[in-house]
Structures are given as C-alpha cells and as structure tokens.
Amino acid sequence: MTLTIGNTTAVQSVVIKDSPSSRRRRGRRQRQQAGGRRSMGMFLCILPFLVLVFLFSYFPLYGWIYSLFDYRPALGLSGSEFVGLQWFELLVSSPTQVAQIGQVLLNTLAISFLGIATSVLPLFFAIFLNEVRAPWFRNAVQTLTTLPNFISWVLVYMIAFSLFSSSGLVNNVLNDAGLITQPLKFLDSDQNVWLTMTLWSVWKGLGWGAIIYLAAIAGIDQSLYESAKIDGAGRFQLMRYITIPQLMPTYLVLLLLSVANMLNNGMEQYFVFQNAFNKETIQVLDLYVYNIGITGNSLSMATAIGMLKSIISVALLLTVNWIAKRVRGQSIV
C-alpha cells in the first residue's frame, strides 16, 4: 500500500510538473530569456555609437562653463577670473554690440529663409529625374549633380574665384565681347550676398538633397500608377496626383527640421567667401562666434553667444515638434 501510494504520488507529481500550464510558463520564461539576450546583443551593438554621441554631443557642453569666466588661455580656467553673467549682460548693454548682433541675426535668418524657400528644388529635381527613361542618362545626371556635395568649400571658392573674380573667366569674356569696360564685382561686393550664397548652396547640395526623395519615390506603390494609367492619366498627371502627394510627408518633415535649424548655417561657406567688402552682410551667427572667439580672442564671449544659440535652437525644435504634432498628428522627435 505504501509503495502504491508512493508510486501514485510520483505519477501525480510528474503529471503536475508536465501539465500544459507548466509548459506554457516554462516556454514563456525561455522566450523572455531569449528576448533578453537579443536585447542585450542589440544594446552592445549600439553602445559604441552612444559613447560617440556622448563624447561629441554632450560632453562638450561642459565648455559652457567658460561663459562664466574671463578666460585667458595662458592662465587656464582655474587661473581666470570668475565674472558670472557679465558676458550675457554685455550682449544687451552695449548699443554697438546689440546693433552688430542684430545685423548678424538678420543675415542668418535671411539666408535661412532663402534656403527654406529653395528647399523645394531637390523635390522637383528628383521627380523630373525619375521621369527620365534612359537609365544611363539618369545615372549620369544624378552622379554629376551629387559630386559637388563632396567638394570642400575651399575648392568651391577656388572655382568661384577663377570664374567670377575681377580677372576671372566671366569678366574676361565679357570684356573681350565689348559688353563691359570695367570688371564686374561678383565676389568683392556687398550686393546680393544673401542670394549668391544661397545659389552656391543650391548648386552644391541639389543632387545630394534629391537622394532621399528618389528613395521615397522608389517606395511608392506601383499599383497607384498602373490604376491611374488605366484611367488615362498622363505623365504630368501622375506626377501631380500621385508622386507629389506621396512625397509631401517626407518634404514636410525635412521642412520642419530646416525651420528648427534656422540658426545653424554653418561657417565654412561664409568663412571662405568673406572679405573686407562683404563682411557685414555675409557674417552669419556661426561665423560671428568664430570671429569673436578666434580672431577677437574673446573665447568667453563666443561661448556665451554659442550657448544662447544652442538654447534658442532647442526651443525652435520643440516648437516645431509641437506644431507638427498638432497639424500632422505625430511628432518628429
């Protein structure tokens, strides 16, 4: 009897141990463990990139502390005088400084608005390029228009100087043709600087900016085109009623990011094109910070201006993200 009971108990324990609910729990634990291992593997894959982001994007924010000191490189931060918010007060207390910053902000915003106005050009360029039927010609045009993006602004200025300087090719041709008697000042003038800088940016980034739209066009459902062709739609009707509406979400996201990035024009282009004649109208905020800090040897003032620029840029990004969430129903950040 005891042996029977023992055997019965053993059999019951085995049955209970291998019951469906027990197997489900065991399978769930195994899946959770496998998912945890996969998550850890993915985290280890992105860990080097997180370290790079921290080192190059967040760790430099420690440099904002220089805006609170009268920093002298020879003395170091510990030997420099602590001045608190003096540099921020100086930005608004001096009429000359306020007028100069006002002109710099005007240049920055004007060039940014022109860049936003021309941001539609890569969209239409990608649409028309996609309509080219000859693959070899389409690939050649895309390659030739993308290459300028990989040319440094120093080389771009060399090209501009060779073509548009007072002794450049354009002036020589016009002079030989008898159309002008005095060289035209394309580079050493403060006239139309905003427009010329925008045109150089468009020339340099047109093909590169069209790549993302070409990728978006490749992802459009081809059945939409086939249905429209059956209904008798022509090529321009296909572009108007299918291609452009399908590209609008991509364009709006890039447009909103451009608006949020209005104060960040970069400085390389304007640094190489600046001279004594156009310095007042070409000096954008990034170039102004460089000139104040390096040329003017006022690193603390440059840090204060750069700090304010970063804060305003973050505020613009959050504002644009809020607008995108209200208008499109989803945020971009």
PDB file of C-alpha atoms in Angstrom, residues 4-241:
ATOM      1  CA  THR A   4       1.409   2.085  -4.308  1.00  0.00           C
ATOM      2  CA  ILE A   5       0.776   5.397  -2.676  1.00  0.00           C
ATOM      3  CA  GLY A   6       4.355   6.404  -3.344  1.00  0.00           C
ATOM      4  CA  ASN A   7       4.059   5.408  -6.958  1.00  0.00           C
ATOM      5  CA  THR A   8       0.771   7.217  -7.238  1.00  0.00           C
ATOM      6  CA  THR A   9       2.273  10.296  -5.686  1.00  0.00           C
ATOM      7  CA  ALA A  10       5.226  10.134  -8.043  1.00  0.00           C
ATOM      8  CA  VAL A  11       2.963   9.742 -11.022  1.00  0.00           C
ATOM      9  CA  GLN A  12       0.835  12.664  -9.870  1.00  0.00           C
ATOM     10  CA  SER A  13       3.877  14.855  -9.379  1.00  0.00           C
ATOM     11  CA  VAL A  14       5.088  14.035 -12.856  1.00  0.00           C
ATOM     12  CA  VAL A  15       1.684  14.828 -14.276  1.00  0.00           C
ATOM     13  CA  ILE A  16       1.538  18.106 -12.402  1.00  0.00           C
ATOM     14  CA  LYS A  17       5.049  19.015 -13.451  1.00  0.00           C
ATOM     15  CA  ASP A  18       4.308  18.403 -17.138  1.00  0.00           C
ATOM     16  CA  SER A  19       0.874  19.996 -17.142  1.00  0.00           C
ATOM     17  CA  PRO A  20       0.000  22.456 -20.006  1.00  0.00           C
ATOM     18  CA  SER A  21       0.130  25.486 -17.712  1.00  0.00           C
ATOM     19  CA  SER A  22       3.588  24.489 -16.509  1.00  0.00           C
ATOM     20  CA  ARG A  23       4.802  24.060 -20.074  1.00  0.00           C
ATOM     21  CA  ARG A  24       3.396  27.472 -21.006  1.00  0.00           C
ATOM     22  CA  ARG A  25       5.155  29.120 -18.085  1.00  0.00           C
ATOM     23  CA  ARG A  26       8.393  27.372 -18.972  1.00  0.00           C
ATOM     24  CA  GLY A  27       8.067  28.411 -22.621  1.00  0.00           C
ATOM     25  CA  ARG A  28       7.299  31.997 -21.580  1.00  0.00           C
ATOM     26  CA  ARG A  29      10.410  32.092 -19.381  1.00  0.00           C
ATOM     27  CA  GLN A  30      12.532  30.726 -22.231  1.00  0.00           C
ATOM     28  CA  ARG A  31      11.177  33.330 -24.640  1.00  0.00           C
ATOM     29  CA  GLN A  32      11.818  36.070 -22.101  1.00  0.00           C
ATOM     30  CA  GLN A  33      15.366  34.881 -21.617  1.00  0.00           C
ATOM     31  CA  ALA A  34      15.929  34.686 -25.374  1.00  0.00           C
ATOM     32  CA  GLY A  35      14.429  38.156 -25.805  1.00  0.00           C
ATOM     33  CA  GLY A  36      16.663  39.476 -23.027  1.00  0.00           C
ATOM     34  CA  ARG A  37      19.729  38.032 -24.713  1.00  0.00           C
ATOM     35  CA  ARG A  38      18.722  39.581 -28.055  1.00  0.00           C
ATOM     36  CA  SER A  39      18.074  42.939 -26.387  1.00  0.00           C
ATOM     37  CA  MET A  40      21.453  42.830 -24.694  1.00  0.00           C
ATOM     38  CA  GLY A  41      23.100  41.952 -28.004  1.00  0.00           C
ATOM     39  CA  MET A  42      21.399  44.888 -29.753  1.00  0.00           C
ATOM     40  CA  PHE A  43      22.365  47.203 -26.901  1.00  0.00           C
ATOM     41  CA  LEU A  44      26.006  46.126 -27.195  1.00  0.00           C
ATOM     42  CA  CYS A  45      25.830  46.841 -30.938  1.00  0.00           C
ATOM     43  CA  ILE A  46      24.672  50.436 -30.421  1.00  0.00           C
ATOM     44  CA  LEU A  47      26.827  51.061 -27.345  1.00  0.00           C
ATOM     45  CA  PRO A  48      29.849  52.387 -29.348  1.00  0.00           C
ATOM     46  CA  PHE A  49      27.568  54.883 -31.106  1.00  0.00           C
ATOM     47  CA  LEU A  50      26.062  56.001 -27.803  1.00  0.00           C
ATOM     48  CA  VAL A  51      29.586  56.573 -26.489  1.00  0.00           C
ATOM     49  CA  LEU A  52      30.445  58.660 -29.576  1.00  0.00           C
ATOM     50  CA  VAL A  53      27.251  60.708 -29.202  1.00  0.00           C
ATOM     51  CA  PHE A  54      28.075  61.362 -25.561  1.00  0.00           C
ATOM     52  CA  LEU A  55      31.693  62.326 -26.311  1.00  0.00           C
ATOM     53  CA  PHE A  56      30.946  64.639 -29.243  1.00  0.00           C
ATOM     54  CA  SER A  57      27.463  65.973 -28.413  1.00  0.00           C
ATOM     55  CA  TYR A  58      27.009  66.030 -24.638  1.00  0.00           C
ATOM     56  CA  PHE A  59      30.462  66.084 -23.098  1.00  0.00           C
ATOM     57  CA  PRO A  60      31.396  69.373 -24.919  1.00  0.00           C
ATOM     58  CA  LEU A  61      28.508  71.054 -23.090  1.00  0.00           C
ATOM     59  CA  TYR A  62      30.895  71.224 -20.145  1.00  0.00           C
ATOM     60  CA  GLY A  63      32.582  74.021 -22.087  1.00  0.00           C
ATOM     61  CA  TRP A  64      29.617  76.295 -21.321  1.00  0.00           C
ATOM     62  CA  ILE A  65      31.285  76.975 -18.003  1.00  0.00           C
ATOM     63  CA  TYR A  66      33.768  79.202 -19.870  1.00  0.00           C
ATOM     64  CA  SER A  67      30.971  81.753 -20.346  1.00  0.00           C
ATOM     65  CA  LEU A  68      31.112  82.433 -16.587  1.00  0.00           C
ATOM     66  CA  PHE A  69      34.836  83.287 -16.556  1.00  0.00           C
ATOM     67  CA  ASP A  70      37.086  85.891 -18.109  1.00  0.00           C
ATOM     68  CA  TYR A  71      39.013  83.047 -19.695  1.00  0.00           C
ATOM     69  CA  ARG A  72      42.682  83.509 -20.548  1.00  0.00           C
ATOM     70  CA  PRO A  73      44.312  80.530 -22.287  1.00  0.00           C
ATOM     71  CA  ALA A  74      47.674  81.227 -20.667  1.00  0.00           C
ATOM     72  CA  LEU A  75      46.159  81.121 -17.174  1.00  0.00           C
ATOM     73  CA  GLY A  76      43.762  78.266 -17.691  1.00  0.00           C
ATOM     74  CA  LEU A  77      40.281  78.041 -16.270  1.00  0.00           C
ATOM     75  CA  SER A  78      41.447  77.801 -12.662  1.00  0.00           C
ATOM     76  CA  GLY A  79      43.543  80.969 -13.006  1.00  0.00           C
ATOM     77  CA  SER A  80      40.895  83.002 -14.842  1.00  0.00           C
ATOM     78  CA  GLU A  81      38.612  85.438 -13.053  1.00  0.00           C
ATOM     79  CA  PHE A  82      35.039  84.356 -12.342  1.00  0.00           C
ATOM     80  CA  VAL A  83      32.705  87.047 -13.744  1.00  0.00           C
ATOM     81  CA  GLY A  84      29.305  85.330 -13.560  1.00  0.00           C
ATOM     82  CA  LEU A  85      26.815  86.625 -16.147  1.00  0.00           C
ATOM     83  CA  GLN A  86      28.941  89.578 -17.220  1.00  0.00           C
ATOM     84  CA  TRP A  87      29.244  88.423 -20.841  1.00  0.00           C
ATOM     85  CA  PHE A  88      25.492  87.903 -21.150  1.00  0.00           C
ATOM     86  CA  GLU A  89      24.868  91.385 -19.750  1.00  0.00           C
ATOM     87  CA  LEU A  90      27.384  92.823 -22.192  1.00  0.00           C
ATOM     88  CA  LEU A  91      25.430  91.375 -25.119  1.00  0.00           C
ATOM     89  CA  VAL A  92      22.436  93.599 -24.320  1.00  0.00           C
ATOM     90  CA  SER A  93      24.043  96.552 -22.518  1.00  0.00           C
ATOM     91  CA  SER A  94      26.251  97.822 -25.327  1.00  0.00           C
ATOM     92  CA  PRO A  95      24.350  99.518 -28.212  1.00  0.00           C
ATOM     93  CA  THR A  96      27.194  98.705 -30.595  1.00  0.00           C
ATOM     94  CA  GLN A  97      27.120  95.055 -29.614  1.00  0.00           C
ATOM     95  CA  VAL A  98      23.326  94.907 -29.919  1.00  0.00           C
ATOM     96  CA  ALA A  99      23.442  96.503 -33.392  1.00  0.00           C
ATOM     97  CA  GLN A 100      26.138  94.098 -34.522  1.00  0.00           C
ATOM     98  CA  ILE A 101      24.281  91.050 -33.232  1.00  0.00           C
ATOM     99  CA  GLY A 102      21.106  92.369 -34.867  1.00  0.00           C
ATOM    100  CA  GLN A 103      22.858  92.530 -38.248  1.00  0.00           C
ATOM    101  CA  VAL A 104      24.299  89.048 -37.733  1.00  0.00           C
ATOM    102  CA  LEU A 105      20.857  87.642 -36.871  1.00  0.00           C
ATOM    103  CA  LEU A 106      19.378  89.401 -39.918  1.00  0.00           C
ATOM    104  CA  ASN A 107      21.995  87.767 -42.156  1.00  0.00           C
ATOM    105  CA  THR A 108      21.428  84.383 -40.537  1.00  0.00           C
ATOM    106  CA  LEU A 109      17.640  84.461 -40.779  1.00  0.00           C
ATOM    107  CA  ALA A 110      17.619  85.892 -44.316  1.00  0.00           C
ATOM    108  CA  ILE A 111      19.928  83.190 -45.659  1.00  0.00           C
ATOM    109  CA  SER A 112      17.989  80.526 -43.740  1.00  0.00           C
ATOM    110  CA  PHE A 113      14.669  81.709 -45.182  1.00  0.00           C
ATOM    111  CA  LEU A 114      16.142  81.676 -48.694  1.00  0.00           C
ATOM    112  CA  GLY A 115      17.394  78.158 -48.031  1.00  0.00           C
ATOM    113  CA  ILE A 116      13.913  77.101 -46.887  1.00  0.00           C
ATOM    114  CA  ALA A 117      12.366  78.739 -49.953  1.00  0.00           C
ATOM    115  CA  THR A 118      14.698  76.773 -52.248  1.00  0.00           C
ATOM    116  CA  SER A 119      14.236  73.503 -50.348  1.00  0.00           C
ATOM    117  CA  VAL A 120      11.541  72.551 -52.837  1.00  0.00           C
ATOM    118  CA  LEU A 121      14.103  72.403 -55.678  1.00  0.00           C
ATOM    119  CA  PRO A 122      15.553  68.967 -54.716  1.00  0.00           C
ATOM    120  CA  LEU A 123      11.969  67.652 -54.563  1.00  0.00           C
ATOM    121  CA  PHE A 124      11.134  68.689 -58.130  1.00  0.00           C
ATOM    122  CA  PHE A 125      14.587  67.724 -59.356  1.00  0.00           C
ATOM    123  CA  ALA A 126      14.060  64.191 -58.017  1.00  0.00           C
ATOM    124  CA  ILE A 127      10.593  63.997 -59.603  1.00  0.00           C
ATOM    125  CA  PHE A 128      11.801  65.067 -63.046  1.00  0.00           C
ATOM    126  CA  LEU A 129      14.930  62.937 -62.799  1.00  0.00           C
ATOM    127  CA  ASN A 130      12.769  59.916 -62.030  1.00  0.00           C
ATOM    128  CA  GLU A 131      10.852  60.550 -65.267  1.00  0.00           C
ATOM    129  CA  VAL A 132      13.983  60.191 -67.420  1.00  0.00           C
ATOM    130  CA  ARG A 133      13.597  56.937 -69.328  1.00  0.00           C
ATOM    131  CA  ALA A 134      17.231  56.348 -70.314  1.00  0.00           C
ATOM    132  CA  PRO A 135      18.951  54.755 -67.283  1.00  0.00           C
ATOM    133  CA  TRP A 136      22.452  55.739 -68.407  1.00  0.00           C
ATOM    134  CA  PHE A 137      21.471  59.403 -68.761  1.00  0.00           C
ATOM    135  CA  ARG A 138      19.605  59.419 -65.432  1.00  0.00           C
ATOM    136  CA  ASN A 139      22.562  57.865 -63.619  1.00  0.00           C
ATOM    137  CA  ALA A 140      24.995  60.289 -65.256  1.00  0.00           C
ATOM    138  CA  VAL A 141      22.931  63.336 -64.260  1.00  0.00           C
ATOM    139  CA  GLN A 142      22.498  62.058 -60.705  1.00  0.00           C
ATOM    140  CA  THR A 143      26.227  61.409 -60.360  1.00  0.00           C
ATOM    141  CA  LEU A 144      27.244  64.805 -61.765  1.00  0.00           C
ATOM    142  CA  THR A 145      24.798  66.682 -59.522  1.00  0.00           C
ATOM    143  CA  THR A 146      25.784  64.708 -56.405  1.00  0.00           C
ATOM    144  CA  LEU A 147      29.554  65.140 -56.773  1.00  0.00           C
ATOM    145  CA  PRO A 148      29.607  68.845 -55.717  1.00  0.00           C
ATOM    146  CA  ASN A 149      28.418  67.804 -52.252  1.00  0.00           C
ATOM    147  CA  PHE A 150      31.775  66.080 -51.702  1.00  0.00           C
ATOM    148  CA  ILE A 151      33.822  69.111 -52.773  1.00  0.00           C
ATOM    149  CA  SER A 152      35.066  71.234 -49.891  1.00  0.00           C
ATOM    150  CA  TRP A 153      34.040  74.881 -49.733  1.00  0.00           C
ATOM    151  CA  VAL A 154      37.687  75.870 -50.193  1.00  0.00           C
ATOM    152  CA  LEU A 155      37.700  74.242 -53.628  1.00  0.00           C
ATOM    153  CA  VAL A 156      34.305  75.768 -54.383  1.00  0.00           C
ATOM    154  CA  TYR A 157      35.718  79.204 -53.650  1.00  0.00           C
ATOM    155  CA  MET A 158      38.674  78.464 -55.922  1.00  0.00           C
ATOM    156  CA  ILE A 159      36.210  77.677 -58.708  1.00  0.00           C
ATOM    157  CA  ALA A 160      34.230  80.844 -57.941  1.00  0.00           C
ATOM    158  CA  PHE A 161      37.397  82.955 -57.889  1.00  0.00           C
ATOM    159  CA  SER A 162      38.554  81.537 -61.234  1.00  0.00           C
ATOM    160  CA  LEU A 163      35.204  82.312 -62.818  1.00  0.00           C
ATOM    161  CA  PHE A 164      33.924  85.474 -61.135  1.00  0.00           C
ATOM    162  CA  SER A 165      36.891  87.452 -59.816  1.00  0.00           C
ATOM    163  CA  SER A 166      37.807  90.770 -61.432  1.00  0.00           C
ATOM    164  CA  SER A 167      40.341  88.939 -63.595  1.00  0.00           C
ATOM    165  CA  GLY A 168      38.289  85.753 -63.890  1.00  0.00           C
ATOM    166  CA  LEU A 169      36.896  83.997 -66.917  1.00  0.00           C
ATOM    167  CA  VAL A 170      33.484  85.675 -66.937  1.00  0.00           C
ATOM    168  CA  ASN A 171      34.869  89.213 -66.790  1.00  0.00           C
ATOM    169  CA  ASN A 172      37.456  88.401 -69.458  1.00  0.00           C
ATOM    170  CA  VAL A 173      34.805  87.017 -71.807  1.00  0.00           C
ATOM    171  CA  LEU A 174      32.500  89.988 -71.257  1.00  0.00           C
ATOM    172  CA  ASN A 175      35.387  92.415 -71.713  1.00  0.00           C
ATOM    173  CA  ASP A 176      36.549  90.737 -74.935  1.00  0.00           C
ATOM    174  CA  ALA A 177      32.991  90.805 -76.260  1.00  0.00           C
ATOM    175  CA  GLY A 178      32.815  94.556 -75.589  1.00  0.00           C
ATOM    176  CA  LEU A 179      29.900  94.220 -73.188  1.00  0.00           C
ATOM    177  CA  ILE A 180      31.701  95.838 -70.240  1.00  0.00           C
ATOM    178  CA  THR A 181      34.518  98.322 -69.805  1.00  0.00           C
ATOM    179  CA  GLN A 182      35.069  97.788 -66.072  1.00  0.00           C
ATOM    180  CA  PRO A 183      35.188  94.374 -64.363  1.00  0.00           C
ATOM    181  CA  LEU A 184      32.020  93.379 -62.596  1.00  0.00           C
ATOM    182  CA  LYS A 185      32.476  92.848 -58.864  1.00  0.00           C
ATOM    183  CA  PHE A 186      30.866  89.482 -58.226  1.00  0.00           C
ATOM    184  CA  LEU A 187      32.888  88.491 -55.154  1.00  0.00           C
ATOM    185  CA  ASP A 188      34.249  91.716 -53.669  1.00  0.00           C
ATOM    186  CA  SER A 189      30.883  93.441 -53.207  1.00  0.00           C
ATOM    187  CA  ASP A 190      28.173  93.518 -50.566  1.00  0.00           C
ATOM    188  CA  GLN A 191      25.405  93.495 -53.159  1.00  0.00           C
ATOM    189  CA  ASN A 192      23.170  90.381 -53.374  1.00  0.00           C
ATOM    190  CA  VAL A 193      25.390  88.422 -50.973  1.00  0.00           C
ATOM    191  CA  TRP A 194      22.449  86.515 -49.489  1.00  0.00           C
ATOM    192  CA  LEU A 195      21.261  85.457 -52.942  1.00  0.00           C
ATOM    193  CA  THR A 196      24.682  84.398 -54.208  1.00  0.00           C
ATOM    194  CA  MET A 197      25.373  82.349 -51.076  1.00  0.00           C
ATOM    195  CA  THR A 198      22.012  80.617 -51.493  1.00  0.00           C
ATOM    196  CA  LEU A 199      22.735  79.849 -55.151  1.00  0.00           C
ATOM    197  CA  TRP A 200      26.101  78.321 -54.276  1.00  0.00           C
ATOM    198  CA  SER A 201      24.429  76.195 -51.606  1.00  0.00           C
ATOM    199  CA  VAL A 202      21.791  75.031 -54.088  1.00  0.00           C
ATOM    200  CA  TRP A 203      24.450  74.128 -56.655  1.00  0.00           C
ATOM    201  CA  LYS A 204      26.401  72.178 -54.077  1.00  0.00           C
ATOM    202  CA  GLY A 205      23.522  70.329 -52.428  1.00  0.00           C
ATOM    203  CA  LEU A 206      20.890  69.867 -55.139  1.00  0.00           C
ATOM    204  CA  GLY A 207      21.820  66.328 -56.167  1.00  0.00           C
ATOM    205  CA  TRP A 208      22.543  65.215 -52.621  1.00  0.00           C
ATOM    206  CA  GLY A 209      19.229  66.566 -51.351  1.00  0.00           C
ATOM    207  CA  ALA A 210      17.349  64.723 -54.112  1.00  0.00           C
ATOM    208  CA  ILE A 211      18.600  61.312 -52.984  1.00  0.00           C
ATOM    209  CA  ILE A 212      16.117  60.984 -50.127  1.00  0.00           C
ATOM    210  CA  TYR A 213      13.239  61.907 -52.455  1.00  0.00           C
ATOM    211  CA  LEU A 214      14.389  59.377 -55.048  1.00  0.00           C
ATOM    212  CA  ALA A 215      14.370  56.751 -52.309  1.00  0.00           C
ATOM    213  CA  ALA A 216      10.849  57.826 -51.301  1.00  0.00           C
ATOM    214  CA  ILE A 217       9.701  57.616 -54.945  1.00  0.00           C
ATOM    215  CA  ALA A 218      11.050  54.064 -55.159  1.00  0.00           C
ATOM    216  CA  GLY A 219       8.835  53.144 -52.208  1.00  0.00           C
ATOM    217  CA  ILE A 220       5.575  54.371 -53.778  1.00  0.00           C
ATOM    218  CA  ASP A 221       3.093  51.596 -54.536  1.00  0.00           C
ATOM    219  CA  GLN A 222       3.305  50.967 -58.285  1.00  0.00           C
ATOM    220  CA  SER A 223      -0.329  49.856 -58.409  1.00  0.00           C
ATOM    221  CA  LEU A 224      -1.304  53.515 -57.970  1.00  0.00           C
ATOM    222  CA  TYR A 225       0.462  54.412 -61.213  1.00  0.00           C
ATOM    223  CA  GLU A 226      -0.987  51.407 -63.027  1.00  0.00           C
ATOM    224  CA  SER A 227      -4.524  52.265 -61.955  1.00  0.00           C
ATOM    225  CA  ALA A 228      -4.054  55.896 -62.983  1.00  0.00           C
ATOM    226  CA  LYS A 229      -2.691  54.872 -66.395  1.00  0.00           C
ATOM    227  CA  ILE A 230      -5.715  52.643 -66.959  1.00  0.00           C
ATOM    228  CA  ASP A 231      -7.909  55.679 -66.250  1.00  0.00           C
ATOM    229  CA  GLY A 232      -5.984  57.619 -68.911  1.00  0.00           C
ATOM    230  CA  ALA A 233      -3.649  59.739 -66.747  1.00  0.00           C
ATOM    231  CA  GLY A 234      -0.615  61.233 -68.480  1.00  0.00           C
ATOM    232  CA  ARG A 235       2.916  61.644 -67.099  1.00  0.00           C
ATOM    233  CA  PHE A 236       2.312  65.104 -65.644  1.00  0.00           C
ATOM    234  CA  GLN A 237      -0.969  63.971 -64.110  1.00  0.00           C
ATOM    235  CA  LEU A 238       0.847  61.041 -62.498  1.00  0.00           C
ATOM    236  CA  MET A 239       3.391  63.437 -61.038  1.00  0.00           C
ATOM    237  CA  ARG A 240       0.737  65.879 -59.848  1.00  0.00           C
ATOM    238  CA  TYR A 241      -1.774  63.492 -58.321  1.00  0.00           C
TER     239      TYR A 241
END
